[in-house]
Amino acid sequence: MKAQKQFGPQGWTPARMNDLSGKTYAITGANSGAGFETTRLLLSKGAHVVMMNRNLEKSQQAVALLKQEFGANAQISFVQLDLASLDSVRSAAQNLLQQTARIDALLCNGAIAQVAKQELTVNGFESQLGVNHFGHFLLCGLLFERLEVSQGRIVVVGSNAYKMGLKKIQFDDLNYDKHYTAWNAYAQSKLAQMMFAYELQRRIKAANKTLGVYVCHPGASRTNLLKDTASALNKMIWALMAPIMAQSAEKGAWPEVMCATQPSLSELALYGPTKRMETVGAVDQCPLAPLALDKAAGKQLWQLSEQKTSFQWGL
């Protein structure tokens, strides 16, 4: 699908952000990389940000750094969340709902990538599909009513990997038991996230609900995404390429900040960097491959996800 540019030659930048006082944003995977930079940008405009991270110690360190930068009264809090465990997702959602009366946007930023050898979550899912898709699918569902009351948004952070790999959901072999590769499994997980987002858009529209769903990708950004999961070879290749080919983690955060805060965005779209094969540069709409909009596959994935997470959305 051809991209319609909305923000001119320079693209979207944080200079377009308005004051966010009184608004609350929840973000997964926020203690480093693009998630941390997203949190910084939201705090800089007066927002309340709830970081939803797995690692308690790293989260406490991140909160301390942010309070050092923005002051002791900075509205930053933390809810422990392990997206690889559905029980943890349920507990985190309950804690968040008890902690805040409104959620203006949920940013599905947390992810793992390029897991070198097949690993399964505690619920038996291939780890990248389990963390990147199933964990977020359940979290979005559990927080949906609160988001709707706030007339809020769900931001799904995808990846251009969605149109790579095998370019489809392996419904007959979700865990890649037959022939696992780190790249194919990662590509499937990001395609699943994006298919979920567009199917959610369709269901919200059919139900006459008032909640926005936006999809973005960070491009190639210098983060620690591959640090704990990728093979030694992939880590070495990335270490050599990143200083030359990738942008900063802060710029990698711009698309999701935009999708969380910018008025008048298009839902049936993909936002992200638009230069060098959409790896860096001005943030705007990017071309969207039709495979992400496959309605039959989206519906099948939705039904499967409800079954796997034991959660019915009611949409």
mmCIF file of C-alpha atoms in Angstrom:
data_model
loop_
_atom_site.group_PDB
_atom_site.id
_atom_site.type_symbol
_atom_site.label_atom_id
_atom_site.label_comp_id
_atom_site.label_asym_id
_atom_site.label_seq_id
_atom_site.Cartn_x
_atom_site.Cartn_y
_atom_site.Cartn_z
ATOM 1 C CA MET A 1 0.000 0.000 0.000
ATOM 2 C CA LYS A 2 1.429 3.352 -1.053
ATOM 3 C CA ALA A 3 2.410 5.712 1.753
ATOM 4 C CA GLN A 4 0.813 9.154 2.079
ATOM 5 C CA LYS A 5 3.294 11.650 3.511
ATOM 6 C CA GLN A 6 1.868 13.835 6.293
ATOM 7 C CA PHE A 7 4.770 15.759 7.808
ATOM 8 C CA GLY A 8 6.833 17.322 5.024
ATOM 9 C CA PRO A 9 10.510 16.816 4.110
ATOM 10 C CA GLN A 10 11.743 16.788 7.721
ATOM 11 C CA GLY A 11 9.132 14.294 8.848
ATOM 12 C CA TRP A 12 7.713 14.162 12.351
ATOM 13 C CA THR A 13 9.976 15.321 15.194
ATOM 14 C CA PRO A 14 9.382 15.816 18.949
ATOM 15 C CA ALA A 15 9.085 19.567 18.266
ATOM 16 C CA ARG A 16 5.482 18.791 17.295
ATOM 17 C CA MET A 17 4.632 17.436 20.759
ATOM 18 C CA ASN A 18 2.142 19.332 22.893
ATOM 19 C CA ASP A 19 1.995 19.515 26.676
ATOM 20 C CA LEU A 20 1.032 16.105 28.097
ATOM 21 C CA SER A 21 0.242 17.094 31.670
ATOM 22 C CA GLY A 22 -2.536 14.958 33.111
ATOM 23 C CA LYS A 23 -1.993 12.131 30.618
ATOM 24 C CA THR A 24 -0.776 8.634 31.506
ATOM 25 C CA TYR A 25 1.222 6.350 29.240
ATOM 26 C CA ALA A 26 2.149 2.720 29.873
ATOM 27 C CA ILE A 27 5.067 1.260 27.956
ATOM 28 C CA THR A 28 6.565 -2.221 27.892
ATOM 29 C CA GLY A 29 10.306 -2.771 27.710
ATOM 30 C CA ALA A 30 11.163 0.717 28.902
ATOM 31 C CA ASN A 31 14.350 0.379 30.945
ATOM 32 C CA SER A 32 16.725 0.754 27.971
ATOM 33 C CA GLY A 33 16.928 1.528 24.262
ATOM 34 C CA ALA A 34 14.004 3.059 22.388
ATOM 35 C CA GLY A 35 11.636 2.337 25.286
ATOM 36 C CA PHE A 36 13.757 4.357 27.694
ATOM 37 C CA GLU A 37 14.068 7.229 25.194
ATOM 38 C CA THR A 38 10.317 7.166 24.621
ATOM 39 C CA THR A 39 9.812 7.457 28.371
ATOM 40 C CA ARG A 40 12.191 10.437 28.481
ATOM 41 C CA LEU A 41 10.339 12.253 25.712
ATOM 42 C CA LEU A 42 6.946 11.704 27.335
ATOM 43 C CA LEU A 43 8.219 12.836 30.735
ATOM 44 C CA SER A 44 9.737 15.959 29.162
ATOM 45 C CA LYS A 45 6.207 17.065 28.265
ATOM 46 C CA GLY A 46 4.779 16.463 31.730
ATOM 47 C CA ALA A 47 3.210 13.044 31.244
ATOM 48 C CA HIS A 48 2.897 10.302 33.837
ATOM 49 C CA VAL A 49 4.701 7.219 32.514
ATOM 50 C CA VAL A 50 4.380 3.685 33.839
ATOM 51 C CA MET A 51 7.304 1.501 32.820
ATOM 52 C CA MET A 52 6.367 -2.174 32.460
ATOM 53 C CA ASN A 53 9.587 -4.186 32.607
ATOM 54 C CA ARG A 54 10.756 -7.644 33.608
ATOM 55 C CA ASN A 55 13.982 -6.767 35.421
ATOM 56 C CA LEU A 56 13.387 -5.101 38.796
ATOM 57 C CA GLU A 57 16.958 -3.905 39.387
ATOM 58 C CA LYS A 58 17.374 -2.379 35.919
ATOM 59 C CA SER A 59 13.984 -0.705 36.231
ATOM 60 C CA GLN A 60 14.899 0.853 39.564
ATOM 61 C CA GLN A 61 18.106 2.160 38.008
ATOM 62 C CA ALA A 62 16.161 3.592 35.059
ATOM 63 C CA VAL A 63 13.666 5.311 37.369
ATOM 64 C CA ALA A 64 16.538 6.789 39.380
ATOM 65 C CA LEU A 65 18.194 8.155 36.230
ATOM 66 C CA LEU A 66 14.963 9.718 35.046
ATOM 67 C CA LYS A 67 14.280 11.335 38.405
ATOM 68 C CA GLN A 68 17.823 12.666 38.395
ATOM 69 C CA GLU A 69 17.102 14.273 35.007
ATOM 70 C CA PHE A 70 13.535 15.475 35.553
ATOM 71 C CA GLY A 71 13.460 15.936 39.311
ATOM 72 C CA ALA A 72 12.316 13.943 42.308
ATOM 73 C CA ASN A 73 8.682 14.730 41.532
ATOM 74 C CA ALA A 74 8.833 13.342 38.004
ATOM 75 C CA GLN A 75 5.738 11.212 37.384
ATOM 76 C CA ILE A 76 7.475 7.935 36.662
ATOM 77 C CA SER A 77 6.439 4.597 38.120
ATOM 78 C CA PHE A 78 7.081 0.909 37.524
ATOM 79 C CA VAL A 79 5.038 -2.284 37.213
ATOM 80 C CA GLN A 80 6.861 -5.583 36.933
ATOM 81 C CA LEU A 81 5.941 -7.486 33.778
ATOM 82 C CA ASP A 82 7.366 -10.566 32.094
ATOM 83 C CA LEU A 83 5.781 -10.842 28.657
ATOM 84 C CA ALA A 84 7.006 -14.441 28.425
ATOM 85 C CA SER A 85 4.557 -15.464 31.181
ATOM 86 C CA LEU A 86 0.805 -15.069 30.773
ATOM 87 C CA ASP A 87 0.393 -15.194 34.564
ATOM 88 C CA SER A 88 2.815 -12.280 34.862
ATOM 89 C CA VAL A 89 0.871 -10.363 32.196
ATOM 90 C CA ARG A 90 -2.368 -10.856 34.124
ATOM 91 C CA SER A 91 -0.760 -9.746 37.390
ATOM 92 C CA ALA A 92 0.865 -6.699 35.777
ATOM 93 C CA ALA A 93 -2.400 -5.614 34.169
ATOM 94 C CA GLN A 94 -4.200 -5.884 37.510
ATOM 95 C CA ASN A 95 -1.478 -3.858 39.228
ATOM 96 C CA LEU A 96 -1.598 -1.169 36.553
ATOM 97 C CA LEU A 97 -5.383 -0.894 36.724
ATOM 98 C CA GLN A 98 -5.172 -0.474 40.493
ATOM 99 C CA GLN A 99 -2.449 2.144 40.125
ATOM 100 C CA THR A 100 -4.010 4.501 37.599
ATOM 101 C CA ALA A 101 -7.556 5.565 36.774
ATOM 102 C CA ARG A 102 -6.729 6.431 33.165
ATOM 103 C CA ILE A 103 -4.428 5.180 30.442
ATOM 104 C CA ASP A 104 -4.073 7.470 27.439
ATOM 105 C CA ALA A 105 -1.897 5.049 25.504
ATOM 106 C CA LEU A 106 -0.378 1.607 25.851
ATOM 107 C CA LEU A 107 2.870 1.333 23.906
ATOM 108 C CA CYS A 108 3.703 -2.257 23.008
ATOM 109 C CA ASN A 109 7.423 -1.647 22.753
ATOM 110 C CA GLY A 110 9.023 -4.617 24.549
ATOM 111 C CA ALA A 111 10.491 -7.326 22.337
ATOM 112 C CA ILE A 112 13.132 -9.983 21.935
ATOM 113 C CA ALA A 113 14.852 -10.695 18.631
ATOM 114 C CA GLN A 114 17.033 -13.177 16.793
ATOM 115 C CA VAL A 115 16.929 -15.873 19.485
ATOM 116 C CA ALA A 116 19.747 -18.106 18.287
ATOM 117 C CA LYS A 117 18.224 -21.498 19.185
ATOM 118 C CA GLN A 118 14.605 -22.408 19.683
ATOM 119 C CA GLU A 119 13.396 -21.553 23.172
ATOM 120 C CA LEU A 120 9.897 -21.944 24.597
ATOM 121 C CA THR A 121 8.124 -19.738 27.106
ATOM 122 C CA VAL A 122 6.609 -21.169 30.285
ATOM 123 C CA ASN A 123 3.323 -21.375 28.350
ATOM 124 C CA GLY A 124 4.917 -23.408 25.558
ATOM 125 C CA PHE A 125 5.185 -20.712 22.890
ATOM 126 C CA GLU A 126 8.219 -20.095 20.696
ATOM 127 C CA SER A 127 9.886 -17.352 22.700
ATOM 128 C CA GLN A 128 9.745 -14.513 20.159
ATOM 129 C CA LEU A 129 6.109 -15.189 19.263
ATOM 130 C CA GLY A 130 5.283 -15.581 22.953
ATOM 131 C CA VAL A 131 6.912 -12.331 24.090
ATOM 132 C CA ASN A 132 6.330 -10.116 21.081
ATOM 133 C CA HIS A 133 2.796 -11.194 20.184
ATOM 134 C CA PHE A 134 0.942 -13.387 22.702
ATOM 135 C CA GLY A 135 2.094 -11.409 25.747
ATOM 136 C CA HIS A 136 1.047 -8.105 24.184
ATOM 137 C CA PHE A 137 -2.206 -9.561 22.818
ATOM 138 C CA LEU A 138 -3.267 -10.490 26.347
ATOM 139 C CA LEU A 139 -2.031 -7.225 27.888
ATOM 140 C CA CYS A 140 -3.943 -5.135 25.348
ATOM 141 C CA GLY A 141 -7.070 -7.155 25.991
ATOM 142 C CA LEU A 142 -6.866 -6.798 29.754
ATOM 143 C CA LEU A 143 -6.350 -3.020 29.527
ATOM 144 C CA PHE A 144 -8.771 -2.391 26.657
ATOM 145 C CA GLU A 145 -11.722 -1.156 28.714
ATOM 146 C CA ARG A 146 -9.578 1.328 30.661
ATOM 147 C CA LEU A 147 -8.047 2.575 27.426
ATOM 148 C CA GLU A 148 -11.485 2.964 25.871
ATOM 149 C CA VAL A 149 -12.788 4.968 28.854
ATOM 150 C CA SER A 150 -9.833 7.331 28.347
ATOM 151 C CA GLN A 151 -10.478 7.394 24.562
ATOM 152 C CA GLY A 152 -6.896 6.250 24.388
ATOM 153 C CA ARG A 153 -4.583 4.508 21.970
ATOM 154 C CA ILE A 154 -2.739 1.255 21.489
ATOM 155 C CA VAL A 155 0.624 1.606 19.770
ATOM 156 C CA VAL A 156 2.109 -1.557 18.295
ATOM 157 C CA VAL A 157 5.840 -1.350 17.603
ATOM 158 C CA GLY A 158 6.405 -3.636 14.656
ATOM 159 C CA SER A 159 9.416 -4.115 12.418
ATOM 160 C CA ASN A 160 10.179 -4.227 8.729
ATOM 161 C CA ALA A 161 11.036 -7.859 9.410
ATOM 162 C CA TYR A 162 7.287 -8.502 9.003
ATOM 163 C CA LYS A 163 7.764 -8.633 5.221
ATOM 164 C CA MET A 164 10.849 -10.832 5.391
ATOM 165 C CA GLY A 165 11.329 -14.429 6.494
ATOM 166 C CA LEU A 166 8.545 -16.712 5.205
ATOM 167 C CA LYS A 167 6.061 -13.807 5.006
ATOM 168 C CA LYS A 168 3.232 -15.721 6.675
ATOM 169 C CA ILE A 169 2.059 -17.114 9.987
ATOM 170 C CA GLN A 170 2.994 -20.789 10.265
ATOM 171 C CA PHE A 171 -0.369 -21.899 11.621
ATOM 172 C CA ASP A 172 0.603 -25.561 11.217
ATOM 173 C CA ASP A 173 3.954 -25.091 13.006
ATOM 174 C CA LEU A 174 3.853 -21.934 15.142
ATOM 175 C CA ASN A 175 6.899 -22.915 17.184
ATOM 176 C CA TYR A 176 9.015 -23.834 14.150
ATOM 177 C CA ASP A 177 9.554 -27.331 15.541
ATOM 178 C CA LYS A 178 10.327 -28.639 12.069
ATOM 179 C CA HIS A 179 12.927 -26.106 10.969
ATOM 180 C CA TYR A 180 13.712 -23.312 13.397
ATOM 181 C CA THR A 181 15.728 -20.297 12.333
ATOM 182 C CA ALA A 182 16.137 -17.171 14.426
ATOM 183 C CA TRP A 183 15.252 -14.899 11.524
ATOM 184 C CA ASN A 184 12.092 -16.695 10.383
ATOM 185 C CA ALA A 185 10.740 -16.954 13.919
ATOM 186 C CA TYR A 186 11.424 -13.269 14.611
ATOM 187 C CA ALA A 187 9.824 -12.213 11.314
ATOM 188 C CA GLN A 188 6.728 -14.269 12.146
ATOM 189 C CA SER A 189 6.429 -12.649 15.582
ATOM 190 C CA LYS A 190 6.515 -9.128 14.137
ATOM 191 C CA LEU A 191 4.066 -10.018 11.358
ATOM 192 C CA ALA A 192 1.762 -11.439 14.043
ATOM 193 C CA GLN A 193 1.921 -8.203 16.031
ATOM 194 C CA MET A 194 1.029 -6.120 13.005
ATOM 195 C CA MET A 195 -1.723 -8.462 11.802
ATOM 196 C CA PHE A 196 -3.190 -8.286 15.308
ATOM 197 C CA ALA A 197 -3.157 -4.483 15.225
ATOM 198 C CA TYR A 198 -4.965 -4.227 11.887
ATOM 199 C CA GLU A 199 -7.486 -6.905 12.883
ATOM 200 C CA LEU A 200 -8.081 -4.990 16.122
ATOM 201 C CA GLN A 201 -8.732 -1.847 14.071
ATOM 202 C CA ARG A 202 -11.355 -3.708 12.049
ATOM 203 C CA ARG A 203 -13.064 -5.094 15.158
ATOM 204 C CA ILE A 204 -13.104 -1.729 16.936
ATOM 205 C CA LYS A 205 -14.706 -0.115 13.905
ATOM 206 C CA ALA A 206 -17.319 -2.870 13.636
ATOM 207 C CA ALA A 207 -18.161 -2.466 17.341
ATOM 208 C CA ASN A 208 -18.363 1.363 17.107
ATOM 209 C CA LYS A 209 -15.735 1.747 19.815
ATOM 210 C CA THR A 210 -13.637 4.883 20.309
ATOM 211 C CA LEU A 211 -10.039 3.768 20.614
ATOM 212 C CA GLY A 212 -7.144 4.328 18.209
ATOM 213 C CA VAL A 213 -4.682 1.640 17.127
ATOM 214 C CA TYR A 214 -1.463 2.704 15.400
ATOM 215 C CA VAL A 215 1.453 0.714 14.016
ATOM 216 C CA CYS A 216 5.045 1.863 13.700
ATOM 217 C CA HIS A 217 8.564 0.550 13.345
ATOM 218 C CA PRO A 218 11.817 2.002 14.754
ATOM 219 C CA GLY A 219 14.047 1.411 11.745
ATOM 220 C CA ALA A 220 17.638 0.437 12.476
ATOM 221 C CA SER A 221 18.469 1.850 15.898
ATOM 222 C CA ARG A 222 21.422 1.428 18.202
ATOM 223 C CA THR A 223 19.813 -0.482 21.076
ATOM 224 C CA ASN A 224 20.545 -3.611 23.120
ATOM 225 C CA LEU A 225 17.788 -5.639 21.470
ATOM 226 C CA LEU A 226 20.165 -8.376 20.279
ATOM 227 C CA LYS A 227 22.441 -8.346 23.329
ATOM 228 C CA ASP A 228 20.999 -11.309 25.229
ATOM 229 C CA THR A 229 19.475 -13.413 22.461
ATOM 230 C CA ALA A 230 21.321 -13.301 19.134
ATOM 231 C CA SER A 231 24.045 -15.673 17.993
ATOM 232 C CA ALA A 232 27.677 -14.593 18.337
ATOM 233 C CA LEU A 233 27.854 -14.078 14.556
ATOM 234 C CA ASN A 234 24.783 -11.825 14.436
ATOM 235 C CA LYS A 235 26.061 -9.818 17.385
ATOM 236 C CA MET A 236 29.403 -9.317 15.624
ATOM 237 C CA ILE A 237 27.731 -8.255 12.359
ATOM 238 C CA TRP A 238 25.494 -5.775 14.195
ATOM 239 C CA ALA A 239 28.430 -4.374 16.177
ATOM 240 C CA LEU A 240 30.224 -3.631 12.905
ATOM 241 C CA MET A 241 27.201 -2.212 11.078
ATOM 242 C CA ALA A 242 25.432 -0.210 13.790
ATOM 243 C CA PRO A 243 27.861 2.735 14.053
ATOM 244 C CA ILE A 244 27.593 3.317 10.287
ATOM 245 C CA MET A 245 24.097 2.203 9.293
ATOM 246 C CA ALA A 246 21.909 2.767 12.362
ATOM 247 C CA GLN A 247 20.421 5.830 14.031
ATOM 248 C CA SER A 248 20.353 6.644 17.739
ATOM 249 C CA ALA A 249 17.946 4.963 20.147
ATOM 250 C CA GLU A 250 16.311 8.381 20.659
ATOM 251 C CA LYS A 251 15.435 8.701 16.983
ATOM 252 C CA GLY A 252 14.292 5.088 17.038
ATOM 253 C CA ALA A 253 11.779 6.182 19.683
ATOM 254 C CA TRP A 254 10.242 8.956 17.586
ATOM 255 C CA PRO A 255 7.740 6.792 15.633
ATOM 256 C CA GLU A 256 6.149 5.328 18.763
ATOM 257 C CA VAL A 257 6.066 8.687 20.548
ATOM 258 C CA MET A 258 4.369 10.148 17.499
ATOM 259 C CA CYS A 259 1.821 7.317 17.391
ATOM 260 C CA ALA A 260 1.069 7.820 21.087
ATOM 261 C CA THR A 261 0.641 11.600 20.972
ATOM 262 C CA GLN A 262 0.148 13.087 17.483
ATOM 263 C CA PRO A 263 -3.432 14.012 16.486
ATOM 264 C CA SER A 264 -4.929 13.075 13.116
ATOM 265 C CA LEU A 265 -2.855 10.050 12.201
ATOM 266 C CA SER A 266 -4.027 7.393 9.776
ATOM 267 C CA GLU A 267 -4.810 4.019 11.313
ATOM 268 C CA LEU A 268 -4.455 1.916 8.186
ATOM 269 C CA ALA A 269 -0.786 2.832 7.950
ATOM 270 C CA LEU A 270 2.736 2.027 9.062
ATOM 271 C CA TYR A 271 4.864 4.848 10.472
ATOM 272 C CA GLY A 272 8.633 4.931 10.777
ATOM 273 C CA PRO A 273 11.893 6.142 9.245
ATOM 274 C CA THR A 274 11.580 6.635 5.489
ATOM 275 C CA LYS A 275 15.184 6.748 4.205
ATOM 276 C CA ARG A 276 17.737 4.068 3.261
ATOM 277 C CA MET A 277 15.166 1.298 2.826
ATOM 278 C CA GLU A 278 13.239 2.682 5.807
ATOM 279 C CA THR A 279 16.069 2.178 8.293
ATOM 280 C CA VAL A 280 16.807 5.814 9.201
ATOM 281 C CA GLY A 281 15.722 9.356 8.403
ATOM 282 C CA ALA A 282 12.531 11.409 8.414
ATOM 283 C CA VAL A 283 9.617 9.782 10.254
ATOM 284 C CA ASP A 284 6.401 9.515 8.269
ATOM 285 C CA GLN A 285 4.185 6.932 6.617
ATOM 286 C CA CYS A 286 6.011 3.988 5.059
ATOM 287 C CA PRO A 287 4.757 1.629 2.348
ATOM 288 C CA LEU A 288 2.677 -1.177 3.870
ATOM 289 C CA ALA A 289 2.887 -4.650 2.332
ATOM 290 C CA PRO A 290 -0.558 -6.202 1.709
ATOM 291 C CA LEU A 291 0.380 -9.392 3.596
ATOM 292 C CA ALA A 292 -0.038 -7.529 6.917
ATOM 293 C CA LEU A 293 -3.637 -6.686 5.938
ATOM 294 C CA ASP A 294 -4.696 -10.245 5.034
ATOM 295 C CA LYS A 295 -8.169 -10.366 6.613
ATOM 296 C CA ALA A 296 -8.503 -14.158 6.605
ATOM 297 C CA ALA A 297 -5.114 -14.656 8.247
ATOM 298 C CA GLY A 298 -5.802 -11.822 10.690
ATOM 299 C CA LYS A 299 -9.077 -13.405 11.773
ATOM 300 C CA GLN A 300 -7.460 -16.832 12.115
ATOM 301 C CA LEU A 301 -4.611 -15.362 14.162
ATOM 302 C CA TRP A 302 -7.082 -13.526 16.420
ATOM 303 C CA GLN A 303 -9.078 -16.673 17.133
ATOM 304 C CA LEU A 304 -5.898 -18.655 17.761
ATOM 305 C CA SER A 305 -4.534 -15.954 20.062
ATOM 306 C CA GLU A 306 -7.728 -15.926 22.127
ATOM 307 C CA GLN A 307 -7.459 -19.693 22.443
ATOM 308 C CA LYS A 308 -3.755 -19.693 23.351
ATOM 309 C CA THR A 309 -4.088 -16.916 25.948
ATOM 310 C CA SER A 310 -7.469 -18.100 27.311
ATOM 311 C CA PHE A 311 -8.808 -14.572 26.908
ATOM 312 C CA GLN A 312 -11.933 -13.511 25.014
ATOM 313 C CA TRP A 313 -11.953 -9.869 23.948
ATOM 314 C CA GLY A 314 -15.671 -9.539 23.311
ATOM 315 C CA LEU A 315 -15.062 -7.792 19.988
#
